[in-house]
Structure formats: C-alpha cells, structure tokens
PDB file of C-alpha atoms in Angstrom:
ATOM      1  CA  UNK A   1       0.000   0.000   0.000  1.00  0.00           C
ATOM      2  CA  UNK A   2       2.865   2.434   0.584  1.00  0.00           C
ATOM      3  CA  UNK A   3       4.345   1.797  -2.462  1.00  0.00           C
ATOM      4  CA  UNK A   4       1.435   2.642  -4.028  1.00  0.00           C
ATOM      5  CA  UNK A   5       0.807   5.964  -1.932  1.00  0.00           C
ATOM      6  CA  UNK A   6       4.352   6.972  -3.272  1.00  0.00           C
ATOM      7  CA  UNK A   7       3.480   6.104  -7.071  1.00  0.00           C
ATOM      8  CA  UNK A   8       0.657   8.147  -6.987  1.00  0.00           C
ATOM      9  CA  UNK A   9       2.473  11.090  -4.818  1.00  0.00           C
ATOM     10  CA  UNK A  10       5.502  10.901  -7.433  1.00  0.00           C
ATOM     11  CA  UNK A  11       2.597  11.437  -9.853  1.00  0.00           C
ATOM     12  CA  UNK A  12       0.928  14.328  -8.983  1.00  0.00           C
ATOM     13  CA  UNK A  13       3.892  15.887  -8.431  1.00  0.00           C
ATOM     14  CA  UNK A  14       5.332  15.630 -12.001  1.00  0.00           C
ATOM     15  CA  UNK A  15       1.806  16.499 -13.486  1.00  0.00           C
ATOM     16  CA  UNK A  16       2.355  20.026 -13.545  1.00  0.00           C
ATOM     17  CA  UNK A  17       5.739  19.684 -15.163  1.00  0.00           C
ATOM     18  CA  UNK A  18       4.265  16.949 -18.546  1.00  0.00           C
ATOM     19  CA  UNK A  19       0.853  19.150 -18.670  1.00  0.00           C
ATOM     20  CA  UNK A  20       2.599  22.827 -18.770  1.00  0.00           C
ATOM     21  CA  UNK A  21       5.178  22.994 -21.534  1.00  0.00           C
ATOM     22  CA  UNK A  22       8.047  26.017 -20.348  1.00  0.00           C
ATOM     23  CA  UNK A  23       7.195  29.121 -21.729  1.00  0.00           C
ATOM     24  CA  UNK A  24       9.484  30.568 -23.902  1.00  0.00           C
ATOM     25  CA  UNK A  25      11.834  33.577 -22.630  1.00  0.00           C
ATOM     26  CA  UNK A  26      13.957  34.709 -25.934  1.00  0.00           C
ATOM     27  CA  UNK A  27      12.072  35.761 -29.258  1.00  0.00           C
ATOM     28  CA  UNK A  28      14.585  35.097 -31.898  1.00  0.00           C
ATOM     29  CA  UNK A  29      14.644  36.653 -35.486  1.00  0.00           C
ATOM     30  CA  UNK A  30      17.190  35.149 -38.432  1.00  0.00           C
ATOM     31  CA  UNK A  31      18.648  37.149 -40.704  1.00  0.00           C
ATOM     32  CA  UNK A  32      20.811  35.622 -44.013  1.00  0.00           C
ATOM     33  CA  UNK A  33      23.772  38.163 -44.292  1.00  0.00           C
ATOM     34  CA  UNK A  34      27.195  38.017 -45.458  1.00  0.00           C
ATOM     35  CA  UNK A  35      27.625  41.017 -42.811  1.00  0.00           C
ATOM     36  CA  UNK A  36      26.651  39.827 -39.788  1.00  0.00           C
ATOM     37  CA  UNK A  37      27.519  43.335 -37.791  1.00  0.00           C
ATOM     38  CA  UNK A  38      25.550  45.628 -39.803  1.00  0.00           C
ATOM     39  CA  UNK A  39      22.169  43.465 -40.031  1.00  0.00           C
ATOM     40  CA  UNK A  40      22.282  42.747 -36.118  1.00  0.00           C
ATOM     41  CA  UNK A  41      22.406  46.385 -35.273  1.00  0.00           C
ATOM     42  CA  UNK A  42      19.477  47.217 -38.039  1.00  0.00           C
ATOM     43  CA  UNK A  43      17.761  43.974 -36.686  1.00  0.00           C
ATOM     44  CA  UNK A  44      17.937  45.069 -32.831  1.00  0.00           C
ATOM     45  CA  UNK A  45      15.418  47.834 -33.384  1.00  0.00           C
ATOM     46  CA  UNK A  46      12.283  45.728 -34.221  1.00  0.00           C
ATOM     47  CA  UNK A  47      13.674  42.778 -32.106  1.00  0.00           C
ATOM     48  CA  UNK A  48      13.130  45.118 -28.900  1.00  0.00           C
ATOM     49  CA  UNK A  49       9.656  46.225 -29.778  1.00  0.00           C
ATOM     50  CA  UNK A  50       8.540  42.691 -30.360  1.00  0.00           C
ATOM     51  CA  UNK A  51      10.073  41.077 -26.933  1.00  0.00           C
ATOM     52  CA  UNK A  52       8.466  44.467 -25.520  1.00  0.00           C
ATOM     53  CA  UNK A  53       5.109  43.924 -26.772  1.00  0.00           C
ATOM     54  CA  UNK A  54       5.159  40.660 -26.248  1.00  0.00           C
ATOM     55  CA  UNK A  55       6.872  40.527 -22.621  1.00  0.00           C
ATOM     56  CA  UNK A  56       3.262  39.513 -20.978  1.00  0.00           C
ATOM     57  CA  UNK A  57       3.659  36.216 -22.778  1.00  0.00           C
ATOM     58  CA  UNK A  58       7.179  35.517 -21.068  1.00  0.00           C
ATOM     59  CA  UNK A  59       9.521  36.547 -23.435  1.00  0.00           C
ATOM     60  CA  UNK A  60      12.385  38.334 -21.707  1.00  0.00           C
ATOM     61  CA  UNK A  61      15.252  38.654 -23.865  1.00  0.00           C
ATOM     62  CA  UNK A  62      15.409  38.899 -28.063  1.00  0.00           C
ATOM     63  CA  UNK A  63      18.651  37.739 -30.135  1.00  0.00           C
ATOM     64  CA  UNK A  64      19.751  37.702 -33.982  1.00  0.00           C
ATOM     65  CA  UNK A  65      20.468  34.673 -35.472  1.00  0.00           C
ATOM     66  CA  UNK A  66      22.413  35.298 -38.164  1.00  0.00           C
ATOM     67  CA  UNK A  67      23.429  32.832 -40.919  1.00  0.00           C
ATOM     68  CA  UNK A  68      25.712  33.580 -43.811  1.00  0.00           C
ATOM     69  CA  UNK A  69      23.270  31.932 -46.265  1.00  0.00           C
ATOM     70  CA  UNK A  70      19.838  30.270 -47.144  1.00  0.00           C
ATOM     71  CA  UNK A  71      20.813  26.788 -46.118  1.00  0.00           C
ATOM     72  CA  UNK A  72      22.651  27.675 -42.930  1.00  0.00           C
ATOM     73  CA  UNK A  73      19.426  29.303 -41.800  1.00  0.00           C
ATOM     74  CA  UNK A  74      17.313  26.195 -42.359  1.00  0.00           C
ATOM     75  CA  UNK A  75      19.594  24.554 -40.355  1.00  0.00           C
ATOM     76  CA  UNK A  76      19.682  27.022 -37.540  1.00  0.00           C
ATOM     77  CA  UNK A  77      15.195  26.788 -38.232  1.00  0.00           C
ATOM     78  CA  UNK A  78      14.989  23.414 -37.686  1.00  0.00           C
ATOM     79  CA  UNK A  79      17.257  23.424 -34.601  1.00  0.00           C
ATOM     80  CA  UNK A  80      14.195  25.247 -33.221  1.00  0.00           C
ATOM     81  CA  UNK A  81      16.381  28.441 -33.279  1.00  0.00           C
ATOM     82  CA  UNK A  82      14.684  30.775 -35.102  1.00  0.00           C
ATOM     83  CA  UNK A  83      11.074  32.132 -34.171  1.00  0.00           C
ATOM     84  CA  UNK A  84      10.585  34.430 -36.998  1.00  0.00           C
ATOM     85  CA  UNK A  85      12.143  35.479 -40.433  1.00  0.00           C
ATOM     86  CA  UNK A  86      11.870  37.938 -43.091  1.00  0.00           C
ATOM     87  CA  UNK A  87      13.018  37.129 -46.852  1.00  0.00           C
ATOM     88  CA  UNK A  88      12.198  37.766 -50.308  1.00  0.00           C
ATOM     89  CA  UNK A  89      10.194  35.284 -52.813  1.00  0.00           C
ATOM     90  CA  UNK A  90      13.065  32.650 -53.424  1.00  0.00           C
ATOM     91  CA  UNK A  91      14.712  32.829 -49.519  1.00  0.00           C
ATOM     92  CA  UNK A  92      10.969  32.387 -48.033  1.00  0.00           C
ATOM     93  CA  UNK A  93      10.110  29.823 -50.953  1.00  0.00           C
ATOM     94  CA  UNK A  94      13.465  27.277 -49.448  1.00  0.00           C
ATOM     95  CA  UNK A  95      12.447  28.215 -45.756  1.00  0.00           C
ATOM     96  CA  UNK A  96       8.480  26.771 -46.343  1.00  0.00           C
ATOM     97  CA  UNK A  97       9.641  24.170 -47.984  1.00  0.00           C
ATOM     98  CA  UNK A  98      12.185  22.974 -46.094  1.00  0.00           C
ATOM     99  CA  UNK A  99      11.661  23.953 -42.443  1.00  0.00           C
ATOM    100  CA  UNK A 100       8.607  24.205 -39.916  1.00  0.00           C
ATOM    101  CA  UNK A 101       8.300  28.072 -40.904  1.00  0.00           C
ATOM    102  CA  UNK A 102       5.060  29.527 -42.422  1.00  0.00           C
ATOM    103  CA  UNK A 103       4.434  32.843 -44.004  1.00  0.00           C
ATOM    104  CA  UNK A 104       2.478  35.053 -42.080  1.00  0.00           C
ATOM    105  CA  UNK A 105       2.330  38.225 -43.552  1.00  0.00           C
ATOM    106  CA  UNK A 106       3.210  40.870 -46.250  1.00  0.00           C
ATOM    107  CA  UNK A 107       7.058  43.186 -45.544  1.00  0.00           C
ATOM    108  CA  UNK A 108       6.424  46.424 -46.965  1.00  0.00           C
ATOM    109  CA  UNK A 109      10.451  47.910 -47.920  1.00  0.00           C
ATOM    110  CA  UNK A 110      10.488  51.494 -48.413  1.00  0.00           C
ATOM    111  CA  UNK A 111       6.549  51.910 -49.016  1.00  0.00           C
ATOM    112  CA  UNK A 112       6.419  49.052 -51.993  1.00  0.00           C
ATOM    113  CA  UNK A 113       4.573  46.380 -50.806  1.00  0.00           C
ATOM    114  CA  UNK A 114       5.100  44.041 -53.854  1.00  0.00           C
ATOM    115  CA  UNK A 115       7.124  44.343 -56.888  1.00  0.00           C
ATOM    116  CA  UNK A 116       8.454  42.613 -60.586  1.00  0.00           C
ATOM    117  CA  UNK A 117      11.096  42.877 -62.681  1.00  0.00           C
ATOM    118  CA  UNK A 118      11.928  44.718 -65.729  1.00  0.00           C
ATOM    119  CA  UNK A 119      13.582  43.261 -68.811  1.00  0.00           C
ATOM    120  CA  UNK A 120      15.170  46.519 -70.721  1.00  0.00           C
ATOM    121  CA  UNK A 121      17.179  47.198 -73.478  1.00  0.00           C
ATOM    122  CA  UNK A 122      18.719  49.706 -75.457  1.00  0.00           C
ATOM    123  CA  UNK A 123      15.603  51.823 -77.738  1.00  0.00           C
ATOM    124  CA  UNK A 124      17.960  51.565 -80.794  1.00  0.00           C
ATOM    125  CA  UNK A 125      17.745  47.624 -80.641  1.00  0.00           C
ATOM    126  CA  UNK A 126      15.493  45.635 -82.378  1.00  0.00           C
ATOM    127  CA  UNK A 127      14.679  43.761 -79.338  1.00  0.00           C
ATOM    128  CA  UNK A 128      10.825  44.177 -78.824  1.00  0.00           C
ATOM    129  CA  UNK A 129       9.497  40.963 -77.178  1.00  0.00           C
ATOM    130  CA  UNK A 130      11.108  38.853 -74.638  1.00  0.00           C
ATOM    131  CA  UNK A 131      10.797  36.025 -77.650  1.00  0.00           C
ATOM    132  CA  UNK A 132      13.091  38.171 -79.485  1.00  0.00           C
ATOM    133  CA  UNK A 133      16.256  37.838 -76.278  1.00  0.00           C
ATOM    134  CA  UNK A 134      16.810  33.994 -78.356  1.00  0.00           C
ATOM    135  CA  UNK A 135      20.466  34.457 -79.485  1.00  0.00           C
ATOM    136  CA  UNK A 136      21.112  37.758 -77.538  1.00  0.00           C
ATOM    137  CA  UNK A 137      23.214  38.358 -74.270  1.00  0.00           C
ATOM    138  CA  UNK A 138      21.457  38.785 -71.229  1.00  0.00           C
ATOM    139  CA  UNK A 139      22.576  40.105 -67.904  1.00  0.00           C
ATOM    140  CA  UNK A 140      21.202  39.111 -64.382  1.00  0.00           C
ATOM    141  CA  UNK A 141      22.232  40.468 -60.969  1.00  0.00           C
ATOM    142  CA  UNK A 142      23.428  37.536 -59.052  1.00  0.00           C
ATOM    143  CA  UNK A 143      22.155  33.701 -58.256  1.00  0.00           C
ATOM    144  CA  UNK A 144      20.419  34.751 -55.220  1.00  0.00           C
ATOM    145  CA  UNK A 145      18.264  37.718 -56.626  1.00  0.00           C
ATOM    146  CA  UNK A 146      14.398  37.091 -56.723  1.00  0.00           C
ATOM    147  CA  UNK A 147      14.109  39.842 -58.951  1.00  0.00           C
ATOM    148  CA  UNK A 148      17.312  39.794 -60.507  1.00  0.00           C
ATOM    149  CA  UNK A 149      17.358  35.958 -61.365  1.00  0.00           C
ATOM    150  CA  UNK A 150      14.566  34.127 -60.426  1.00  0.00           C
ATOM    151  CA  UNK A 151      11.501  35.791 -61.657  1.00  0.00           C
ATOM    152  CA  UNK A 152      13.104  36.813 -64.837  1.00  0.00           C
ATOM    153  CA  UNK A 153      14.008  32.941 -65.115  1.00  0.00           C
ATOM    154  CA  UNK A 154      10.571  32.079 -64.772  1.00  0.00           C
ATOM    155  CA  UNK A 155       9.860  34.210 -67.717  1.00  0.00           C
ATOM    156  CA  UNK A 156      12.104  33.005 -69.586  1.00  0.00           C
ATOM    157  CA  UNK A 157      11.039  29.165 -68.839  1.00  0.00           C
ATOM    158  CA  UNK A 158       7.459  30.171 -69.690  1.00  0.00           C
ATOM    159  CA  UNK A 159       8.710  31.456 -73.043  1.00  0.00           C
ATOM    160  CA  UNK A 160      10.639  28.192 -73.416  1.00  0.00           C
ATOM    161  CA  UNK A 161      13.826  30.212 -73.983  1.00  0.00           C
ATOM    162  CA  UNK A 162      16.843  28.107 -73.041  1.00  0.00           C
ATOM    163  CA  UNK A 163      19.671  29.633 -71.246  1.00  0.00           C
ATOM    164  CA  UNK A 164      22.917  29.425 -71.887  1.00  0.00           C
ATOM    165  CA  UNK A 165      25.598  30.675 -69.194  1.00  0.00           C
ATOM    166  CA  UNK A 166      28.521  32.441 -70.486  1.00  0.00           C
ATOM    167  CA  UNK A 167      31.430  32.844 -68.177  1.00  0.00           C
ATOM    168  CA  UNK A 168      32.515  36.214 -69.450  1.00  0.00           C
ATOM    169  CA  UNK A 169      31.111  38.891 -72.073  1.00  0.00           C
ATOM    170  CA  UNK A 170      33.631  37.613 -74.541  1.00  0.00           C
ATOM    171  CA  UNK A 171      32.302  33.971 -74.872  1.00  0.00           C
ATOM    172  CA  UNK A 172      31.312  32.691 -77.716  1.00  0.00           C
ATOM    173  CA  UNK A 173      27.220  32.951 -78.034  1.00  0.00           C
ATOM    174  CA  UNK A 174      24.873  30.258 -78.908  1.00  0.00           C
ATOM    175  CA  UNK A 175      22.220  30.888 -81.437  1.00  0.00           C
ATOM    176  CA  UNK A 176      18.712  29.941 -80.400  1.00  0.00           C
ATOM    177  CA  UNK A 177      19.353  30.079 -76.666  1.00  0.00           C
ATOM    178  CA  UNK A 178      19.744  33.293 -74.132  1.00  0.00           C
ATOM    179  CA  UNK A 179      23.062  33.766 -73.571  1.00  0.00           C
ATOM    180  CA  UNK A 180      23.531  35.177 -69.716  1.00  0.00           C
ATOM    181  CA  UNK A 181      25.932  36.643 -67.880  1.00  0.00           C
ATOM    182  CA  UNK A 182      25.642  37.861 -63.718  1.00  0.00           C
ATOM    183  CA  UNK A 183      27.056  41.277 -62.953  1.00  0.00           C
ATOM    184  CA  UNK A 184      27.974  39.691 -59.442  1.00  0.00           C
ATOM    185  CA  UNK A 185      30.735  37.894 -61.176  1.00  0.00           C
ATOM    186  CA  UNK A 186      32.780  40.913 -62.744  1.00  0.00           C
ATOM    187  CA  UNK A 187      31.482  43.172 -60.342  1.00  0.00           C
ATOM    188  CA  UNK A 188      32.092  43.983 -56.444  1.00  0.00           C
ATOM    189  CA  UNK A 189      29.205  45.703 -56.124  1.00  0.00           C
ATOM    190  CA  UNK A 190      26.812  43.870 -59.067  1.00  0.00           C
ATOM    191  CA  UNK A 191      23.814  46.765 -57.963  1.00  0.00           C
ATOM    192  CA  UNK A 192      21.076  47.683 -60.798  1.00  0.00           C
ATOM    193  CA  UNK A 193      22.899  50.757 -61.684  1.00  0.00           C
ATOM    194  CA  UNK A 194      25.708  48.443 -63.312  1.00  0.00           C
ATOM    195  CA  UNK A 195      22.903  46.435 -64.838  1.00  0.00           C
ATOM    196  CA  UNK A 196      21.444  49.920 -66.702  1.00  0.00           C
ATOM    197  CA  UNK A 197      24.615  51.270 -67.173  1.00  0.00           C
ATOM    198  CA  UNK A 198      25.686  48.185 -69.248  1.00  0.00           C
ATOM    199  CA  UNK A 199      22.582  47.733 -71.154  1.00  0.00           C
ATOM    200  CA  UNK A 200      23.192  51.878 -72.148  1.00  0.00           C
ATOM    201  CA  UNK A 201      27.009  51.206 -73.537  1.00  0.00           C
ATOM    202  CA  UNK A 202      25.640  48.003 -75.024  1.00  0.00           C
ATOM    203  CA  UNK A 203      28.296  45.941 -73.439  1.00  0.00           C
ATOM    204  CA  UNK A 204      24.971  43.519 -73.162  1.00  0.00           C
ATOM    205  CA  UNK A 205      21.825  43.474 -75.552  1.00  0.00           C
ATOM    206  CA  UNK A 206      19.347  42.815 -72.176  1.00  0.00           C
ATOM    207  CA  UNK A 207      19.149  43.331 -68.403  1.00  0.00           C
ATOM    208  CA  UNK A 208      16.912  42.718 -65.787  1.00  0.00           C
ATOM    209  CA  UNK A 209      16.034  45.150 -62.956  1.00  0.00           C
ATOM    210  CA  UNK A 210      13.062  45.306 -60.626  1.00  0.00           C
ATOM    211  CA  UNK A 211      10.415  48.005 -61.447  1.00  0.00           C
ATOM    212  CA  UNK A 212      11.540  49.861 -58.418  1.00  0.00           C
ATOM    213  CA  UNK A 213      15.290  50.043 -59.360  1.00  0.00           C
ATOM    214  CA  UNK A 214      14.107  51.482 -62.598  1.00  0.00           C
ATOM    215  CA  UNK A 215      12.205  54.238 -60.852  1.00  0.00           C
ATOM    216  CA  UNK A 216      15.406  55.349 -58.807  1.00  0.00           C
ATOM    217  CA  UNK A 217      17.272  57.521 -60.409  1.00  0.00           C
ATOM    218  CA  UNK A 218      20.185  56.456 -58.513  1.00  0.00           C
ATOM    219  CA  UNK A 219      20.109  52.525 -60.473  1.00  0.00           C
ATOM    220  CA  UNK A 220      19.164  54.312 -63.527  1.00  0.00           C
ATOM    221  CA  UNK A 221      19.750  57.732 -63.770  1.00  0.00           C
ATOM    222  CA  UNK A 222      18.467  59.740 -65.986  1.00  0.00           C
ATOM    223  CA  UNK A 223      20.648  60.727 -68.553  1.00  0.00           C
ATOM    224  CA  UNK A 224      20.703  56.973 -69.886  1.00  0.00           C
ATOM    225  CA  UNK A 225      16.924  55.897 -68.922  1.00  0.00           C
ATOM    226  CA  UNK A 226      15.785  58.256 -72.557  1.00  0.00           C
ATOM    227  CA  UNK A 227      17.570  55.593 -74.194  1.00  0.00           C
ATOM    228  CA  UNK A 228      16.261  52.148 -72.799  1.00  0.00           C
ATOM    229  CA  UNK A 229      13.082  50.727 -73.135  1.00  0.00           C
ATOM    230  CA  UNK A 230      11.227  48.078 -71.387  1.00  0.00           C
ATOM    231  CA  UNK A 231      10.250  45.161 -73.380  1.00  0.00           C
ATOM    232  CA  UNK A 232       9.064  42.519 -71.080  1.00  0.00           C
ATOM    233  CA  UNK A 233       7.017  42.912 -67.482  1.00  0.00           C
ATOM    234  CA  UNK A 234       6.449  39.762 -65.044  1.00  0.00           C
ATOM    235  CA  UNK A 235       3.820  39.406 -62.773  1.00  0.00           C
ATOM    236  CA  UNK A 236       4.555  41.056 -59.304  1.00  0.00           C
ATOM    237  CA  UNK A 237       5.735  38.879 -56.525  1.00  0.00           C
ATOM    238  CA  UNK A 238       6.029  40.312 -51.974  1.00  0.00           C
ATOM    239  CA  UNK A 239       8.670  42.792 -52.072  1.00  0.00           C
ATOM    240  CA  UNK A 240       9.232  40.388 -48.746  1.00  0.00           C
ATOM    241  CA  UNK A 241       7.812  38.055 -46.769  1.00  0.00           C
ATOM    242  CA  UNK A 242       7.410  37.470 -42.742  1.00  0.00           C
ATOM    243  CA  UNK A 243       7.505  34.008 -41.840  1.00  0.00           C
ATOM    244  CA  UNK A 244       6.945  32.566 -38.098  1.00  0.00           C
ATOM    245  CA  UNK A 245       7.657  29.074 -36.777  1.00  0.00           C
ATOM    246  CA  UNK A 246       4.450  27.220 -37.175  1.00  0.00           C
ATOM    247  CA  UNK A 247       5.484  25.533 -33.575  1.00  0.00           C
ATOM    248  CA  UNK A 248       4.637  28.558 -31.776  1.00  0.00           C
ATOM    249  CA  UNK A 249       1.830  28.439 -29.546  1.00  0.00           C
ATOM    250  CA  UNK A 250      -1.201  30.040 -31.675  1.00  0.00           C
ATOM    251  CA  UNK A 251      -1.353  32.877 -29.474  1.00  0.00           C
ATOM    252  CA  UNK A 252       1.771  34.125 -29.645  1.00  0.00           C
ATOM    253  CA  UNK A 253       1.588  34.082 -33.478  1.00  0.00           C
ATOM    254  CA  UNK A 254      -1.690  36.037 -33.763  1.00  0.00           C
ATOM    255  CA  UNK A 255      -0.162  38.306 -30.890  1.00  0.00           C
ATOM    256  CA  UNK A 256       2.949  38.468 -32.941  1.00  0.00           C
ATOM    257  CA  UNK A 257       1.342  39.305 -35.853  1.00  0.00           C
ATOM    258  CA  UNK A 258      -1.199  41.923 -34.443  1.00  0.00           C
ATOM    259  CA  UNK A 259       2.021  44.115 -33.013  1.00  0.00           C
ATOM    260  CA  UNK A 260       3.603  44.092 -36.286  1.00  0.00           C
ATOM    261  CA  UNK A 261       0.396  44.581 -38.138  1.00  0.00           C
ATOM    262  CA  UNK A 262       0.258  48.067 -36.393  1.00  0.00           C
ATOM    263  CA  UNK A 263       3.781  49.042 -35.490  1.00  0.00           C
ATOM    264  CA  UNK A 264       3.257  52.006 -37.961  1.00  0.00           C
ATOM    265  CA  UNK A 265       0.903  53.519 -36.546  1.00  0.00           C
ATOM    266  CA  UNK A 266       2.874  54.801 -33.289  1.00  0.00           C
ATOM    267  CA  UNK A 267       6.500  56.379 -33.470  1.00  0.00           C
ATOM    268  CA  UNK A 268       8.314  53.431 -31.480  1.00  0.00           C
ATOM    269  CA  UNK A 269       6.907  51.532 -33.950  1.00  0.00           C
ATOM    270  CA  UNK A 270       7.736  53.420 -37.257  1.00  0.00           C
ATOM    271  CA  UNK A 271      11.436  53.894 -35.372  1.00  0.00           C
ATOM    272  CA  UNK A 272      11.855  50.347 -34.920  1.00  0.00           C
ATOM    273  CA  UNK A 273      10.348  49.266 -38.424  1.00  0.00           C
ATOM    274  CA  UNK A 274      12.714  52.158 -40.223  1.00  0.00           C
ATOM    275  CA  UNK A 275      16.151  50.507 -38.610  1.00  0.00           C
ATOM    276  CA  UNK A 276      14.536  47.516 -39.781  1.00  0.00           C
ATOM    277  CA  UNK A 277      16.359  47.684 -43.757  1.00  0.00           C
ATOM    278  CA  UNK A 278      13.409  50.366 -44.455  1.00  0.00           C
ATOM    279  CA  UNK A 279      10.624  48.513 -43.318  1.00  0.00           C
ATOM    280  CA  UNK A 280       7.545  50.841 -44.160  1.00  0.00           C
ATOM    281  CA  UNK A 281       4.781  48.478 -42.737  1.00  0.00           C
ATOM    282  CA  UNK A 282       2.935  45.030 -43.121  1.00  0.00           C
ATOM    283  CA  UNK A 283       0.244  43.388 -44.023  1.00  0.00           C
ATOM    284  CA  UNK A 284      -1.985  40.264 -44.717  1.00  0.00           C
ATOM    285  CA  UNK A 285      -1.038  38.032 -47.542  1.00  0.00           C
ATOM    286  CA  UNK A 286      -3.513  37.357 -50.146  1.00  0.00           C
ATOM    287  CA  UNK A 287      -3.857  33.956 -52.067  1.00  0.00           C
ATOM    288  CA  UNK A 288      -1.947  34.574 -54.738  1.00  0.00           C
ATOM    289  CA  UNK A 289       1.268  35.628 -52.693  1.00  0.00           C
ATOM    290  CA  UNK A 290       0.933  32.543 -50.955  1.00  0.00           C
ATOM    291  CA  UNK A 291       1.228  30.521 -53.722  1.00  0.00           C
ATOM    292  CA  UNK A 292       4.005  32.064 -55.031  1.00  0.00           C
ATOM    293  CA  UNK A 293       5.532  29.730 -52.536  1.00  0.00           C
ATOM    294  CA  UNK A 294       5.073  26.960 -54.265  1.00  0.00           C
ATOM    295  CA  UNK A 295       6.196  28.346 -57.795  1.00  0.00           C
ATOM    296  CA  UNK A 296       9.761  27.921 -57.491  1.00  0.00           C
ATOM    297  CA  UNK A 297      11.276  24.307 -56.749  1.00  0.00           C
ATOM    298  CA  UNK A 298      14.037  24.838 -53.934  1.00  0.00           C
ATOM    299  CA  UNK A 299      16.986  22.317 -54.680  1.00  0.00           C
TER     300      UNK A 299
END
C-alpha cells in the first residue's frame, strides 16, 4: 500500500511539469547576411519592440540569429532556433519548404509592398518581345536575386527560352538560346545601376532590374533611362515576406502578428520598423502571394 501511496504522490507531483510545456523567454529573429555586424544592429530595433510587446507572454530577452546563407538558416530553423524570419520570394520559398516556418504576412520595404522585374534594353535595338532575347546576351544580378534571377528565369522558362551561361562577355554565343551573364561575377558591387549602365554602352543586348530600381534615379539615372526601353514585365511577386515558426503556440503568433500589423501607426513603432532595412509596414497576404511559394522548386 505504501508503495502505491508513493506512485501516486511521485505522480501528482510531475503532473504540472508533462501538462505545462516552459514558456518561452527569448524571441529570436534570423537574418541571411554576409555582414553579420551591420544586419544585427538594423535587426535590434524591431527585435526590442517585439520582446516588448510581447513581454506579458514571457519573453524576456530577443537575439539575432544570423546565418551567412539560405541553407545555414534552415539549419539554424529546424534546430528550433529561429522564431521568426523575413526574406524575399526565393529565400521564403526554401524556408516553407524545407523547415517548420510559415508565411504570415506581407514586408512592406520602403513603401512598396510588392514588386516585378523589368527586362530593358537599349531603344535603338530591335529587341521588342522577350521572344526576341533567343540568341542575344542577357545580364542578371546575381544567383540569389528574386528579382534579378529568379523571376526573370521564370519568364524566360514560360517562353521556353533556353539559357545558356557564359562565363565572361567575350564567350562565344549560342544561337537559339539566351546567352547570360551575372554582374555579381565581374562586379564587387553587381547593384542595378551596373545592370542599366551596361545595357546603355551596349556591353549587353538585355538586363533585368526590378520596377523599383528602374524608378530610382540612382540605379538608372536619368541621362541613360531616354535611351532604354522596357520590353518585357512579369507578374509582381512580396517585395518580402514574414515568416513565423508554425510551432509557436497560436497565441503568440496572432499576438505576434497583431504588433507588427500596427507598429506604424505609433512612433516606437515606425522607429523600430525604419532601422529595420526600411521597413515601411505590413500586411496580410492574399492567395496569390501565398502561392508564389510553391512556384519555385528549392533544390
């Protein structure tokens, strides 16, 4: 009988501890960056004013996780290391495929909330049509770009125009394919205003740039945008989305969510989201951005 007084004692005792799961006390939000430094300190900001917000749910503390690439951070994500994320189309695409993580809502970057890329060439070409790139030199931005490579693959692929990688301007070029280049690879700094500036001098017949980079005069100014035209537009795509780890308890998502959902509509909020790589707002996905997702096939 006492042995069975002690069983059940023993029992009730550890009840609390396999009903109650611990509570989490650190929110922490991945970042892929090849400058670790700079993206923790812009980071910080909105880190704060989450753990802040959500301090009545026991978080405590905040950290950035930050991984150098893609796959390091589903690594780190299914580790059970990272509570939240934001990435573009192809980044998010690999993280909901791959890990636990599930997109939650819409990042607005510097008041665009979704965007597409540009194929342009020089006005005195007669390139009209992106059927009409077949046998011409094309320039991308660099393997990781959503809008600098990905989309505009897609685009190609749904034109059934092959592509043929060249690994320098001077290569030989293949008639009846697209013959590509990446600025990435010749440049330090492969930004859009290479991509314009080359499609101007005709050092390439084609380039892709997002519709936004063609609306800064800084990635084309201009004194060369007279003489480029856009021949090809695709469909527009999240300028960025927010994903959360689906593990979370549910209220702490829709808590999550509701903070960020409003943080500019107060100044700590709009302070936080600013420091946040120009974070202008966010908001609900729709359908269609959600299957995006499942558009591109993560390797």
């Amino acid at each position: 009988m006492r042995c069975v007084i002690a069983i059940i004692i023993l029992m009730a005792l550890s009840w609390p501890t396999l009903a109650k799961k611990p509570q989490p006390t650190t929110l922490s939000i991945g970042v892929i960056s090849n400058h670790p430094s700079k993206h923790i300190k812009k980071t910080k900001p909105i880190a704060a004013y989450l753990q802040q917000n959500l301090e009545h749910f026991g978080y405590k503390n905040y950290e950035v996780i930050v991984k150098r690439n893609v796959n390091e951070m589903v690594e780190a994500v299914n580790q059970g290391k990272v509570d939240i994320i934001s990435e573009t189309l192809y980044g998010s695409s690999i993280l909901y495929h791959k890990t636990e993580m599930e997109p939650a809502l819409v990042r607005w970057k510097k008041r665009v909330a979704r965007y597409n890329t540009y194929f342009i060439t020089h006005k005195d070409n007669e390139i009209n049509t992106i059927k009409d790139i077949k046998g011409k030199t094309l320039v991308f931005e660099d393997p990781g770009s959503t809008s600098g490579y990905y989309l505009p693959m897609m685009a190609l692929e749904r034109n059934s125009l092959s592509v043929n990688p060249m690994p320098s301007l001077d290569s030989d070029r293949l008639e009846g394919v697209v013959n590509s280049v990446f600025s990435s690879d010749f440049t330090r700094k492969h930004n859009e205003v290479n991509i314009s500036t080359w499609v101007f001098h005709k050092k390439v017949d084609v380039g892709v740039i997002s519709n936004v980079n063609w609306n800064d005069n800084e990635d084309v100014p201009d004194r060369i945008k007279g003489d480029l035209k856009v021949i090809h537009k695709t469909p527009e795509v999240p300028r960025a989305y927010l994903l959360i780890r689906a593990s979370l308890p549910e209220a702490h998502k829709a808590a999550l969510q509701a903070v960020l959902l409003s943080a500019h509509e107060s100044e700590p909020g709009l302070k936080a989201l600013k420091a946040y790589q120009k974070t202008s707002r966010f908001s609900q996905l729709t359908e269609t951005d959600i299957s995006w997702l499942d558009s591109i096939d993560p390797l």
